[in-house]
CSV table of C-alpha atoms and ligand atoms in Angstrom, one decimal:
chain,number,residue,atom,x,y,z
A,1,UNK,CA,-18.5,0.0,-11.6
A,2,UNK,CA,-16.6,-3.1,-11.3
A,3,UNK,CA,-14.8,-3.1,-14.4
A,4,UNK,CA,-14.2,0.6,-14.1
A,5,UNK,CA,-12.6,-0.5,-10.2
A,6,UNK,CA,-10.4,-3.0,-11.9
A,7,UNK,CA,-9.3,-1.3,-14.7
A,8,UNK,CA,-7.8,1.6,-12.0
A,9,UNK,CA,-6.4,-1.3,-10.3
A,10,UNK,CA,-4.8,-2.4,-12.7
A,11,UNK,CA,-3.5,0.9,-13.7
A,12,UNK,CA,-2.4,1.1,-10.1
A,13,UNK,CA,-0.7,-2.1,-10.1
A,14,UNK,CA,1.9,-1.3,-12.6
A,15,UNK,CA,2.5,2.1,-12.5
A,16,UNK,CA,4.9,3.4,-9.7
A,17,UNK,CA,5.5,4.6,-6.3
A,18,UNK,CA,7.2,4.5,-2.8
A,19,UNK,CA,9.8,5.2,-0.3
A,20,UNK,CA,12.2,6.9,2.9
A,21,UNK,CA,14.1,7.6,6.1
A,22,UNK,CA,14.9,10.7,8.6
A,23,UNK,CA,15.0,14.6,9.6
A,24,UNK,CA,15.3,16.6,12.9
A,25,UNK,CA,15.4,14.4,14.9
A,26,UNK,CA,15.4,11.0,13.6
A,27,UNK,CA,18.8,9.3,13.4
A,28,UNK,CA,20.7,8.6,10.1
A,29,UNK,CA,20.2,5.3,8.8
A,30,UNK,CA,23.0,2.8,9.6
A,31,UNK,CA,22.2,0.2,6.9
A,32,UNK,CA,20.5,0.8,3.6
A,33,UNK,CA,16.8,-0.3,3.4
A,34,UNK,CA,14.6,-2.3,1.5
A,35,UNK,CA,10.9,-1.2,1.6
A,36,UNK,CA,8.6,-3.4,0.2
A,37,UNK,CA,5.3,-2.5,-1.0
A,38,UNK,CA,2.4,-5.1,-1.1
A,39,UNK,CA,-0.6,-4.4,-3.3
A,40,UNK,CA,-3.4,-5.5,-0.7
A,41,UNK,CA,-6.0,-5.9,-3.4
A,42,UNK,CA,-3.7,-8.6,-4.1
A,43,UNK,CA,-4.4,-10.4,-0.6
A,44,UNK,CA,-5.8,-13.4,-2.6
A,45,UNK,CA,-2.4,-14.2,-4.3
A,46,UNK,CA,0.0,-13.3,-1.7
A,47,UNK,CA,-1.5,-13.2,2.3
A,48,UNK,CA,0.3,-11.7,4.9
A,49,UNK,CA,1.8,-14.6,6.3
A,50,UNK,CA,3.5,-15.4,3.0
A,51,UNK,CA,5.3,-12.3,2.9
A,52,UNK,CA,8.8,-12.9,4.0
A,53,UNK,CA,9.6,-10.0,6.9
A,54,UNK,CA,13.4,-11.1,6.6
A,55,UNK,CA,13.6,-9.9,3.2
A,56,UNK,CA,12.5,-6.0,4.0
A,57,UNK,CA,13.2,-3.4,6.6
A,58,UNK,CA,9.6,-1.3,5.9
A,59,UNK,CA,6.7,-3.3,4.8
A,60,UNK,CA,4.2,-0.2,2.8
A,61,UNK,CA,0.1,-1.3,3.0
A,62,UNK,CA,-1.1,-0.2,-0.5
A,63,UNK,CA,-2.9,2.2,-0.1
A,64,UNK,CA,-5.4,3.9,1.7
A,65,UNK,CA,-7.0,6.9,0.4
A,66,UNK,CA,-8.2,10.1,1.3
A,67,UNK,CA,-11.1,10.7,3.4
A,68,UNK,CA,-12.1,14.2,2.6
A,69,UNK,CA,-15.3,14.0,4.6
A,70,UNK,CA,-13.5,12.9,7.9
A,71,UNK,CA,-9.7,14.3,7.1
A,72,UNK,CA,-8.0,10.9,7.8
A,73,UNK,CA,-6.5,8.0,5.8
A,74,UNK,CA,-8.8,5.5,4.7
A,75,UNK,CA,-8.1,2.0,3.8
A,76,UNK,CA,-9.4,1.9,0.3
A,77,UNK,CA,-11.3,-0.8,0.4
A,78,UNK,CA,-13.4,1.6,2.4
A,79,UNK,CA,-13.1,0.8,5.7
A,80,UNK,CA,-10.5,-0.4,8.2
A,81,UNK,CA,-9.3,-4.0,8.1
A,82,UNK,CA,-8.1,-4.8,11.3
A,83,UNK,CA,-7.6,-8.0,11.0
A,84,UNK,CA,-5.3,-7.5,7.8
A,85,UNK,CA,-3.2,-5.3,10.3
A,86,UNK,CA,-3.0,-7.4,12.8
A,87,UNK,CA,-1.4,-10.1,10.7
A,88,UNK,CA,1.1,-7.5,9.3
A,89,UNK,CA,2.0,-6.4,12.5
A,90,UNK,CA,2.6,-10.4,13.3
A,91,UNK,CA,5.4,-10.3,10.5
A,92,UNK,CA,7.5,-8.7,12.9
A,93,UNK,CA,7.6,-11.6,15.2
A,94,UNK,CA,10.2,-12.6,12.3
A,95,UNK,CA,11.6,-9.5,12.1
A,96,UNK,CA,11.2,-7.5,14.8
A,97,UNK,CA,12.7,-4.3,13.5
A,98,UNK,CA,10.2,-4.0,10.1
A,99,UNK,CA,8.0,-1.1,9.7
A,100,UNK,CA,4.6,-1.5,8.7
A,101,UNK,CA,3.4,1.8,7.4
A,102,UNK,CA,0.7,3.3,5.8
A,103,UNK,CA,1.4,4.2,2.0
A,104,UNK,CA,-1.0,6.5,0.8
A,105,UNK,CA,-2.2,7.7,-2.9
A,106,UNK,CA,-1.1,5.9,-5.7
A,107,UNK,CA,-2.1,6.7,-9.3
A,108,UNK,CA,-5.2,7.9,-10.5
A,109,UNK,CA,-6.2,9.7,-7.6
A,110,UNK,CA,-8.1,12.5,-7.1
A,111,UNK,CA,-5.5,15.3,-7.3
A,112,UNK,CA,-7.7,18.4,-6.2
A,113,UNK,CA,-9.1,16.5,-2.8
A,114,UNK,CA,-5.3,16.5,-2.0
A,115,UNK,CA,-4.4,20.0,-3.5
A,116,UNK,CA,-7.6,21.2,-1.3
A,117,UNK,CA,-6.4,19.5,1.9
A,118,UNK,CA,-3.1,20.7,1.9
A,119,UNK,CA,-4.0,24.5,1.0
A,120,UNK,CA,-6.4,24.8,3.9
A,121,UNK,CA,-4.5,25.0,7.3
A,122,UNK,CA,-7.4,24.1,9.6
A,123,UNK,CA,-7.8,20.7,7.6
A,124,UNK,CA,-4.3,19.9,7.4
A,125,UNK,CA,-4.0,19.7,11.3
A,126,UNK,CA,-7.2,17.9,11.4
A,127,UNK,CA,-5.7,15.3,8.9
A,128,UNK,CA,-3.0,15.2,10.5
A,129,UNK,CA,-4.6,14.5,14.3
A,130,UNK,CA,-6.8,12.0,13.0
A,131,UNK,CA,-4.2,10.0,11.2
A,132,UNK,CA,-1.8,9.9,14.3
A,133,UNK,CA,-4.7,8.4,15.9
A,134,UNK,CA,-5.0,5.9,13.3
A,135,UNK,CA,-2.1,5.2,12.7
A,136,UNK,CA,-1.6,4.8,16.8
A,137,UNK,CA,-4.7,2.8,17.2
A,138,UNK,CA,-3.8,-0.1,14.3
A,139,UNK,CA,-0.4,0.0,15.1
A,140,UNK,CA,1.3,1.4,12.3
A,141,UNK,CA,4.5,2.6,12.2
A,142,UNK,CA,3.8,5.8,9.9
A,143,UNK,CA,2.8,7.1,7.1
A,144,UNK,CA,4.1,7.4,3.2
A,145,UNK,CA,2.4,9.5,0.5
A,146,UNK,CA,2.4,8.7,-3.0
A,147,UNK,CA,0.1,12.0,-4.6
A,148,UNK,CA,1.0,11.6,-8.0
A,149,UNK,CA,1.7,14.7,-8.1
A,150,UNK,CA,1.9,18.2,-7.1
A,151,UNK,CA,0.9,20.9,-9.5
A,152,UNK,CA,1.5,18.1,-11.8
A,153,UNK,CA,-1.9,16.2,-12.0
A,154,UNK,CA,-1.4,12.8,-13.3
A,155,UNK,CA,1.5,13.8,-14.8
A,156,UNK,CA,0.3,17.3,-16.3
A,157,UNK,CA,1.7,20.1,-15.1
A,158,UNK,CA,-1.1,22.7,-16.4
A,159,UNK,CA,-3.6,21.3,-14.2
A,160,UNK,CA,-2.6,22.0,-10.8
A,161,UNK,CA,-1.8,25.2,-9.3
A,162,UNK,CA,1.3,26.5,-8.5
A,163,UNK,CA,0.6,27.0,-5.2
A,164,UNK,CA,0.5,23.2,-4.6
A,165,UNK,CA,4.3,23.4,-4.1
A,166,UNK,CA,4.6,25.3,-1.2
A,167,UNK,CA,2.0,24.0,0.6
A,168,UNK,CA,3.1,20.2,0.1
A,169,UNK,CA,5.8,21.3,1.7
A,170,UNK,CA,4.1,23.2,4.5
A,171,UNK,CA,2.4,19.5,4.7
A,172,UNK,CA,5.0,18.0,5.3
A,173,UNK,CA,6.3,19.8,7.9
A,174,UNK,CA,3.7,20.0,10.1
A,175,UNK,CA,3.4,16.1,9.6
A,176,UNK,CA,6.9,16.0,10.6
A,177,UNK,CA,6.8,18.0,13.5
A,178,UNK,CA,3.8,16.2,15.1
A,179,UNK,CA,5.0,12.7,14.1
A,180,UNK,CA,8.7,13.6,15.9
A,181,UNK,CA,6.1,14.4,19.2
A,182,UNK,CA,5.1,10.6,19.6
A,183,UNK,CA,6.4,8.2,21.8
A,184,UNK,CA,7.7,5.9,22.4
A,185,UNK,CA,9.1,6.6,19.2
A,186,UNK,CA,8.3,9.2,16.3
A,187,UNK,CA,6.3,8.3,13.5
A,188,UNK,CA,8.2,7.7,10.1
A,189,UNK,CA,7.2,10.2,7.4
A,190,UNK,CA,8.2,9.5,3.6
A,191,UNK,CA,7.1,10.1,-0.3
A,192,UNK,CA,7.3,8.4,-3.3
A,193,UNK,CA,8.2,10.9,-6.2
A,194,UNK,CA,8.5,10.8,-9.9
A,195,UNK,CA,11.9,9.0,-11.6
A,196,UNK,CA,13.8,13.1,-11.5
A,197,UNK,CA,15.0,14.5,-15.1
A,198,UNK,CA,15.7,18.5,-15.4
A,199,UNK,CA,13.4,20.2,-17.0
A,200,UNK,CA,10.4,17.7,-16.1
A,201,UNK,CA,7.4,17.5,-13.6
A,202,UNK,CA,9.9,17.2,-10.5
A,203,UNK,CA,10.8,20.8,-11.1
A,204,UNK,CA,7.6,22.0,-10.6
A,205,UNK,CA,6.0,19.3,-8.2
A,206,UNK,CA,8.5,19.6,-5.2
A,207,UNK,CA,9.4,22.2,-2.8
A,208,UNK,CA,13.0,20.3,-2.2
A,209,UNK,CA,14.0,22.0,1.2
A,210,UNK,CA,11.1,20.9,3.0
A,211,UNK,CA,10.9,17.5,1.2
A,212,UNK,CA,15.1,17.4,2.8
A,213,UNK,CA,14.4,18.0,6.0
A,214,UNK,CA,10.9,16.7,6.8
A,215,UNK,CA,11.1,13.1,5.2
A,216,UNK,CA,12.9,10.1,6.6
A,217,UNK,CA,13.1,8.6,3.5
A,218,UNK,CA,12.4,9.7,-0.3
A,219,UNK,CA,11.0,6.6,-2.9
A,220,UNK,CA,11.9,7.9,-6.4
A,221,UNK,CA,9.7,5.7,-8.4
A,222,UNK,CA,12.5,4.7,-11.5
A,223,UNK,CA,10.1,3.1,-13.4
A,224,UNK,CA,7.0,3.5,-16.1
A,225,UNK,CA,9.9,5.7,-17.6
A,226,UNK,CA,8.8,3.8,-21.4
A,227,UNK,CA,5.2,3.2,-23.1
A,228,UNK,CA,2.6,3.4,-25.8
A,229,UNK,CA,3.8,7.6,-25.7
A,230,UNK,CA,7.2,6.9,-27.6
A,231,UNK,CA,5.8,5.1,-30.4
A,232,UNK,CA,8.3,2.5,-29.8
A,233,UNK,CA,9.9,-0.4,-27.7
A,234,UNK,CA,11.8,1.0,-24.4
A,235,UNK,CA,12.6,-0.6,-21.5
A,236,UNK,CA,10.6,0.9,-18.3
A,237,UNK,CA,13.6,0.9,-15.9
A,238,UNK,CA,16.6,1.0,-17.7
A,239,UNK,CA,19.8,1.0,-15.4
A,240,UNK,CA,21.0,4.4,-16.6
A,241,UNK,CA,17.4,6.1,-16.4
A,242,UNK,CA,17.5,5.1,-13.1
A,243,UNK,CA,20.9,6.4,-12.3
A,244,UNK,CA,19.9,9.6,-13.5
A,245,UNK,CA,16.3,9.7,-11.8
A,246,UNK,CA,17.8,9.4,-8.4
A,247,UNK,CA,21.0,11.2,-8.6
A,248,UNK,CA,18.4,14.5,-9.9
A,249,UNK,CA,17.5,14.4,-6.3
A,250,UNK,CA,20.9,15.0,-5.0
A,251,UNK,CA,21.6,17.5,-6.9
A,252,UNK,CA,18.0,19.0,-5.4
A,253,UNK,CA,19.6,19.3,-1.9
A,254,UNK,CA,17.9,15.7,-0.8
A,255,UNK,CA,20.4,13.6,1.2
A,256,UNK,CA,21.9,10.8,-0.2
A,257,UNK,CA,21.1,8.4,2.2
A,258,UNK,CA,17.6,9.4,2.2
A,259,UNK,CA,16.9,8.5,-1.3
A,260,UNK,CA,15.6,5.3,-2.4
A,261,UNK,CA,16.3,3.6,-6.4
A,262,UNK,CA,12.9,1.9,-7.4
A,263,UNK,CA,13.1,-1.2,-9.0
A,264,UNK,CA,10.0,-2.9,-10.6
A,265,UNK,CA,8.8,-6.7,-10.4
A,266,UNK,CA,7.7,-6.4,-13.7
A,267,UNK,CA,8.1,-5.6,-17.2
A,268,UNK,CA,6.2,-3.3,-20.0
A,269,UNK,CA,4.7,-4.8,-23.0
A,270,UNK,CA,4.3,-3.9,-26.3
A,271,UNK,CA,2.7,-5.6,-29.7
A,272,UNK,CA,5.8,-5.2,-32.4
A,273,UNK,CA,4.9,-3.4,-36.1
A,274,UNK,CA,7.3,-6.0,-37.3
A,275,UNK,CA,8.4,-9.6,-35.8
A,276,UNK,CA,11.6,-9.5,-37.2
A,277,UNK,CA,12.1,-6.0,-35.7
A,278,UNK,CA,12.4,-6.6,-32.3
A,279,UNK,CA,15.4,-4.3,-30.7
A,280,UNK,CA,15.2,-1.6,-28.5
A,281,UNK,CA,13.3,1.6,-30.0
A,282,UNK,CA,12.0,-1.1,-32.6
A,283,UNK,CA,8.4,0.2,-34.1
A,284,UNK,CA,5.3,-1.0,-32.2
A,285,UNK,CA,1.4,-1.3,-33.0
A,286,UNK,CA,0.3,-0.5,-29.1
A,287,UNK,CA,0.5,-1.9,-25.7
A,288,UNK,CA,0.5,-5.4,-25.6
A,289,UNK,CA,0.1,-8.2,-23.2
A,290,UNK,CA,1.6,-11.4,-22.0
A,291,UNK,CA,-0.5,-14.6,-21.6
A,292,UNK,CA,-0.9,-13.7,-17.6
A,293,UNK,CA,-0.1,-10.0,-18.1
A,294,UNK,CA,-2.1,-7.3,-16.4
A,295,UNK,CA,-2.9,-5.1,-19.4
A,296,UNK,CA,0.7,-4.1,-20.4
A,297,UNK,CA,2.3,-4.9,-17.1
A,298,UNK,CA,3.7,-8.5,-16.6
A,299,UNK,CA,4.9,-9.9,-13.9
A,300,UNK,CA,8.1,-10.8,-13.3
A,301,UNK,CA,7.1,-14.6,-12.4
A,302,UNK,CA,5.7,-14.9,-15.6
A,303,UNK,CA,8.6,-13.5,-17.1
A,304,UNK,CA,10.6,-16.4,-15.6
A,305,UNK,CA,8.4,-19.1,-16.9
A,306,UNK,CA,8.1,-17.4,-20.5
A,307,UNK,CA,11.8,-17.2,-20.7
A,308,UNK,CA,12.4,-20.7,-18.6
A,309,UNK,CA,9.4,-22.6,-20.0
A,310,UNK,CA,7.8,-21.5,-23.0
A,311,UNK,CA,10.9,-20.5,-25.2
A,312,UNK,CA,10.6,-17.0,-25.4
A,313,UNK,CA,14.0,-15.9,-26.7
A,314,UNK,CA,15.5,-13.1,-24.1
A,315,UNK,CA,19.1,-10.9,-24.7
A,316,UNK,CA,20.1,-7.8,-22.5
A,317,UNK,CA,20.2,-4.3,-24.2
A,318,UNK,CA,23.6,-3.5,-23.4
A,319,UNK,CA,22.9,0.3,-23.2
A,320,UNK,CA,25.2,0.5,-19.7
A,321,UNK,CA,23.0,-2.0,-17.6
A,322,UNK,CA,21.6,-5.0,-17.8
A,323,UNK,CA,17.9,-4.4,-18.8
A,324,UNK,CA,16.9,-7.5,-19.8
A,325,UNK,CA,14.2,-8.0,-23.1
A,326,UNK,CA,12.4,-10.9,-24.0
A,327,UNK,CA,9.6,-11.4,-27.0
A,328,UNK,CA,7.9,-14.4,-28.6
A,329,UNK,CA,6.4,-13.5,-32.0
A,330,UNK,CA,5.1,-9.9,-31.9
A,331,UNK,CA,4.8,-9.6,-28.3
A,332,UNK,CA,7.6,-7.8,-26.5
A,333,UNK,CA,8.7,-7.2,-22.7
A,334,UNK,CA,11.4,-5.0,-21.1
A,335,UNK,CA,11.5,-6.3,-17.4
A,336,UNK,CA,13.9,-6.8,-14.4
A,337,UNK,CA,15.2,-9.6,-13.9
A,338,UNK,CA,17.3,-10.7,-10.1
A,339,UNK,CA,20.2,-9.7,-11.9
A,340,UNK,CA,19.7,-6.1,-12.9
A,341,UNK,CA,17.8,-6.1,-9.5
A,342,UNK,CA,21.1,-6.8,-8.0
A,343,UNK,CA,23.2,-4.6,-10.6
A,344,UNK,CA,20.9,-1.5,-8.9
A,345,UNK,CA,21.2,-2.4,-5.4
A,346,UNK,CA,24.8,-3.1,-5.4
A,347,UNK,CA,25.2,0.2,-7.0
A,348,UNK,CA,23.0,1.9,-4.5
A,349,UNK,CA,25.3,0.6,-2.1
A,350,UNK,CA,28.4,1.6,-4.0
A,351,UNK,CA,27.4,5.5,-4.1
A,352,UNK,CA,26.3,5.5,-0.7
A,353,UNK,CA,22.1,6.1,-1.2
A,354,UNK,CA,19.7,5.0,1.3
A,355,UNK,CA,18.3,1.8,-0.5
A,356,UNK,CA,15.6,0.3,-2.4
A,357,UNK,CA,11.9,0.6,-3.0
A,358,UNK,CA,10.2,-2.4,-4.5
A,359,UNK,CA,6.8,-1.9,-6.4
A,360,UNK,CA,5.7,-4.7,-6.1
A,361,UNK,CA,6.2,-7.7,-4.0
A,362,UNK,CA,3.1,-9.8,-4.9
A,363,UNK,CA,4.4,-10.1,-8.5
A,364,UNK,CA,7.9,-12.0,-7.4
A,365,UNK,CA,8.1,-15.9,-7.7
A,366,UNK,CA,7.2,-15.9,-4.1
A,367,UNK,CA,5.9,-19.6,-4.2
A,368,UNK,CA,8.4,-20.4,-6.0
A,369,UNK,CA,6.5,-21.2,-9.6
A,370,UNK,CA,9.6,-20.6,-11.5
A,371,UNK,CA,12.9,-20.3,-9.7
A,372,UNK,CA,14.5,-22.7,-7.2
A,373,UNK,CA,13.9,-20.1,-3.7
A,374,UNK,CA,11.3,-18.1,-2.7
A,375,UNK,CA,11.5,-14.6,-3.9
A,376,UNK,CA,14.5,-14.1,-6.1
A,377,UNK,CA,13.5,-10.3,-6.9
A,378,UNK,CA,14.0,-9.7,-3.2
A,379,UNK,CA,16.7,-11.9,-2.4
A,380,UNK,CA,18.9,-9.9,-5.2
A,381,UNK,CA,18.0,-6.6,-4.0
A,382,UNK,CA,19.5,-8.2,-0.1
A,383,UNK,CA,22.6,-9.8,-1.7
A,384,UNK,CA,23.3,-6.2,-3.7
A,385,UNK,CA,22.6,-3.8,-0.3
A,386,UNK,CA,24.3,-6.8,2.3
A,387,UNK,CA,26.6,-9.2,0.6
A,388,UNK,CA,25.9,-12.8,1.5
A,389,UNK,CA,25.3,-11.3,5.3
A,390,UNK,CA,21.9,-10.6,4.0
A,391,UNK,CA,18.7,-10.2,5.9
A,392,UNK,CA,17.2,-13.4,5.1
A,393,UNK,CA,20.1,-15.2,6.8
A,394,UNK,CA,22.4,-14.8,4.0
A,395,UNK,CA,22.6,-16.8,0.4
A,396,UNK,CA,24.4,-16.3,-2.6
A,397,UNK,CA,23.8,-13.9,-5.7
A,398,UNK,CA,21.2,-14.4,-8.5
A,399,UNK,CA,23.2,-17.1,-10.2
A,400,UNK,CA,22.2,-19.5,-7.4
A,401,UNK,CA,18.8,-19.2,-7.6
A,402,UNK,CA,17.5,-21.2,-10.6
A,403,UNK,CA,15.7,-18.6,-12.7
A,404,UNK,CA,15.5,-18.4,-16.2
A,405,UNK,CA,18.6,-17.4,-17.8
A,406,UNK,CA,20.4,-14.0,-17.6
B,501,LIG,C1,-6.6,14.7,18.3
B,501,LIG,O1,-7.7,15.4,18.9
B,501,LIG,C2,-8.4,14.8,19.9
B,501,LIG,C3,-9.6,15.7,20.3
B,501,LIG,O2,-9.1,17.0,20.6
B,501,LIG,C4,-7.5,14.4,21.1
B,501,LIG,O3,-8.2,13.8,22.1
B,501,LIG,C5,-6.3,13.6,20.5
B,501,LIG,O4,-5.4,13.4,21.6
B,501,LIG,C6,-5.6,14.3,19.4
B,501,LIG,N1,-4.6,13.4,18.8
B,501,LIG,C7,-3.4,13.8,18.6
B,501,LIG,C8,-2.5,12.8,18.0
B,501,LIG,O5,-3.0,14.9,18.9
B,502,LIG,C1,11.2,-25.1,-27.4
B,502,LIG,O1,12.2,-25.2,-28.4
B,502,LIG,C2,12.7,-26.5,-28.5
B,502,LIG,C3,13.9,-26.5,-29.5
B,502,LIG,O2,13.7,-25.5,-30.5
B,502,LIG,C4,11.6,-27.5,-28.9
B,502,LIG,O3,12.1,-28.8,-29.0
B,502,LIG,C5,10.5,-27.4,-27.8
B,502,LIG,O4,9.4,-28.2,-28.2
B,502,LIG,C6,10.0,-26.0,-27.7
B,502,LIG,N1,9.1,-25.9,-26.5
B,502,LIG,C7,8.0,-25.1,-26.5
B,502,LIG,C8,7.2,-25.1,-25.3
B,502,LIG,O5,7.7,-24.5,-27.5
């Protein structure tokens, strides 16, 4: 049971989410936004008071689940940790206008508990009701679902029913109408949803009016977009893949400035066929994994240190972005590095979207192990979306920040 709970965590841990912003009567954003999510299963690497509040407007808890018995969010580890909260909510001493908020789901859920909720009317206001209390009682600042997805069951789109689209939507609404009914201030409602490309599982997961107006903010999770599935190396979060994932959602009807780019702190890894074959779209044997990786995912710290510290050889892709690739033998990574976390934000920034989501912030150099500064994943993503005005008090761009080479 324990090795089955870590294996889903560590599925969880690489694979995507989050998200966010505003509707009927929430005001437009005036800045772009940088919402952090922190892996609390992680709370023996990174502890709330490490996390740096400066660096992010909306701080996401992942995850709770789903409490079918009760209809409320439940903190996955089974019950509430208050005291986990509390320290949260202490970031904001720091940063007094950061949003903690619930994020709720993640991968390898159970789909039909949340396909049975939201098709049942009685049970969606009792979810709903309970979860403002929650939320209310720990302090919270509202609520982000991550079902991944819709009709689309972990990623198939034959499993769920249709009808999952519509009522999603109908979800959403109602959550939106009774969040916009608390005060002092309304509770913030937003989704992560899967990197957008026509013809795929967006088309059938999402009811895109009701997703427009009832969300403050929309996480479009641009990563996991490469694997074991093409039979070949990719990199997860190539620039142009995310381009295209987010700008789908525009041409859906969502609002600009409620869509969020995801960028990854880590990399996919594969085991090369061939050592002297080591390009993009070069022939693989599987998955593979870096000294520190988890499974296939590796961390973006670690990436630093291979590249900085153990001579791993790394070169950019040049396919339109940056999308930097580094390998050592047959082992191969496509990561992000600060710069092509920079090269996103600044071009979020650019085109007028609503900001960043960051999956995940416990896999930065937050010590710092590698770089010269405390979380240089972070810091990029403030220097792209604010210039050298930046959250954290300013600082210069990802040159400055003694990583490994770009
Ligand atoms: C939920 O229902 C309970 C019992 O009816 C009520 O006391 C509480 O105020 C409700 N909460 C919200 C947020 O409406
Ligand atoms: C890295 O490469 C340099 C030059 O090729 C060599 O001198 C050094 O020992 C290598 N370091 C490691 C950790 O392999």
């Amino acid at each position: 049971m324990k090795i089955f709970l870590s294996i889903v965590l560590l599925l969880i841990s690489c694979i995507s989410h989050q998200l966010a912003d505003t509707t009927q009567t929430t005001t437009p954003l005036n800045k772009p936004i940088v919402v952090c999510y922190w892996a609390s299963w992680r709370l023996s690497w990174l502890k709330p008071e490490s996390i740096d509040p400066t660096l992010c407007t909306h701080l996401h808890h992942a995850f709770h689940v789903l409490d079918v018995q009760n209809n409320v969010v439940r903190d996955s580890t089974g019950s509430p940790q208050p005291d986990i909260y509390r320290r949260l909510n202490q970031l904001k001493l720091m940063n007094p206008d950061l949003k903690l908020i619930v994020s709720l789901g993640g991968a390898g859920q159970p789909d039909r508990d949340y396909s049975e909720l939201i098709s049942d009317k009685e049970r969606r206001l009792k979810f709903i009701n309970n979860t403002i209390d929650y939320l209310n009682k720990y302090q919270f600042d509202g609520l982000d679902i991550d079902w991944e997805y819709p009709v689309c069951w972990s990623y198939d789109c034959s499993k769920g029913p249709e009808s999952d689209r519509p009522n999603f939507g109908i979800f959403l609404k109602e959550l939106r109408s009774a969040f916009d009914k608390q005060s002092p201030r309304p509770l913030s409602l937003s989704a992560a949803v899967i990197a957008g490309l026509p013809g795929g599982p967006a088309d059938h997961a999402y009811d895109f009016p009701s997703m427009a107006s009832a969300l403050d903010y929309v996480s479009v999770m641009t990563y996991a977009g490469a694997g074991e599935w093409d039979h070949k190396t990719g990199h997860h979060s190539k620039f142009t893949f995310c381009l295209s994932g987010t700008q789908y959602y525009v041409d859906k009807g969502i609002p600009k400035h409620k869509l969020l780019m995801g960028v990854p702190i880590s990399g996919t890894t594969f085991k090369l066929a061939d050592k002297t074959k080591h390009g993009i779209g070069a022939p693989i044997q599987g998955m593979g994994h870096t000294p520190h990786g988890l499974g296939d995912c590796s961390m973006y710290s670690e990436m630093c240190e291979l590249v900085k510290q153990a001579n791993w050889t790394k070169e950019t892709s040049a396919q339109g972005g940056h999308d930097p690739i580094a390998y050592k033998d047959l082992i191969w990574v496509g990561y992000d590095d600060p710069y092509a976390a920079y090269d996103k934000s600044k071009w979020v920034k650019d085109n007028g979207f609503g900001g960043i989501i960051v999956w995940e912030i416990t896999m930065d150099d937050f010590k710092p192990s590698c770089c010269s500064v405390r979380y240089p994943m972070l810091r990029a993503i403030n220097y792209g979306l604010y210039g050298s005005k930046g959250l954290g008090g300013g600082g210069g761009g990802p040159e400055t920040y003694g990583c490994e080479h770009k």
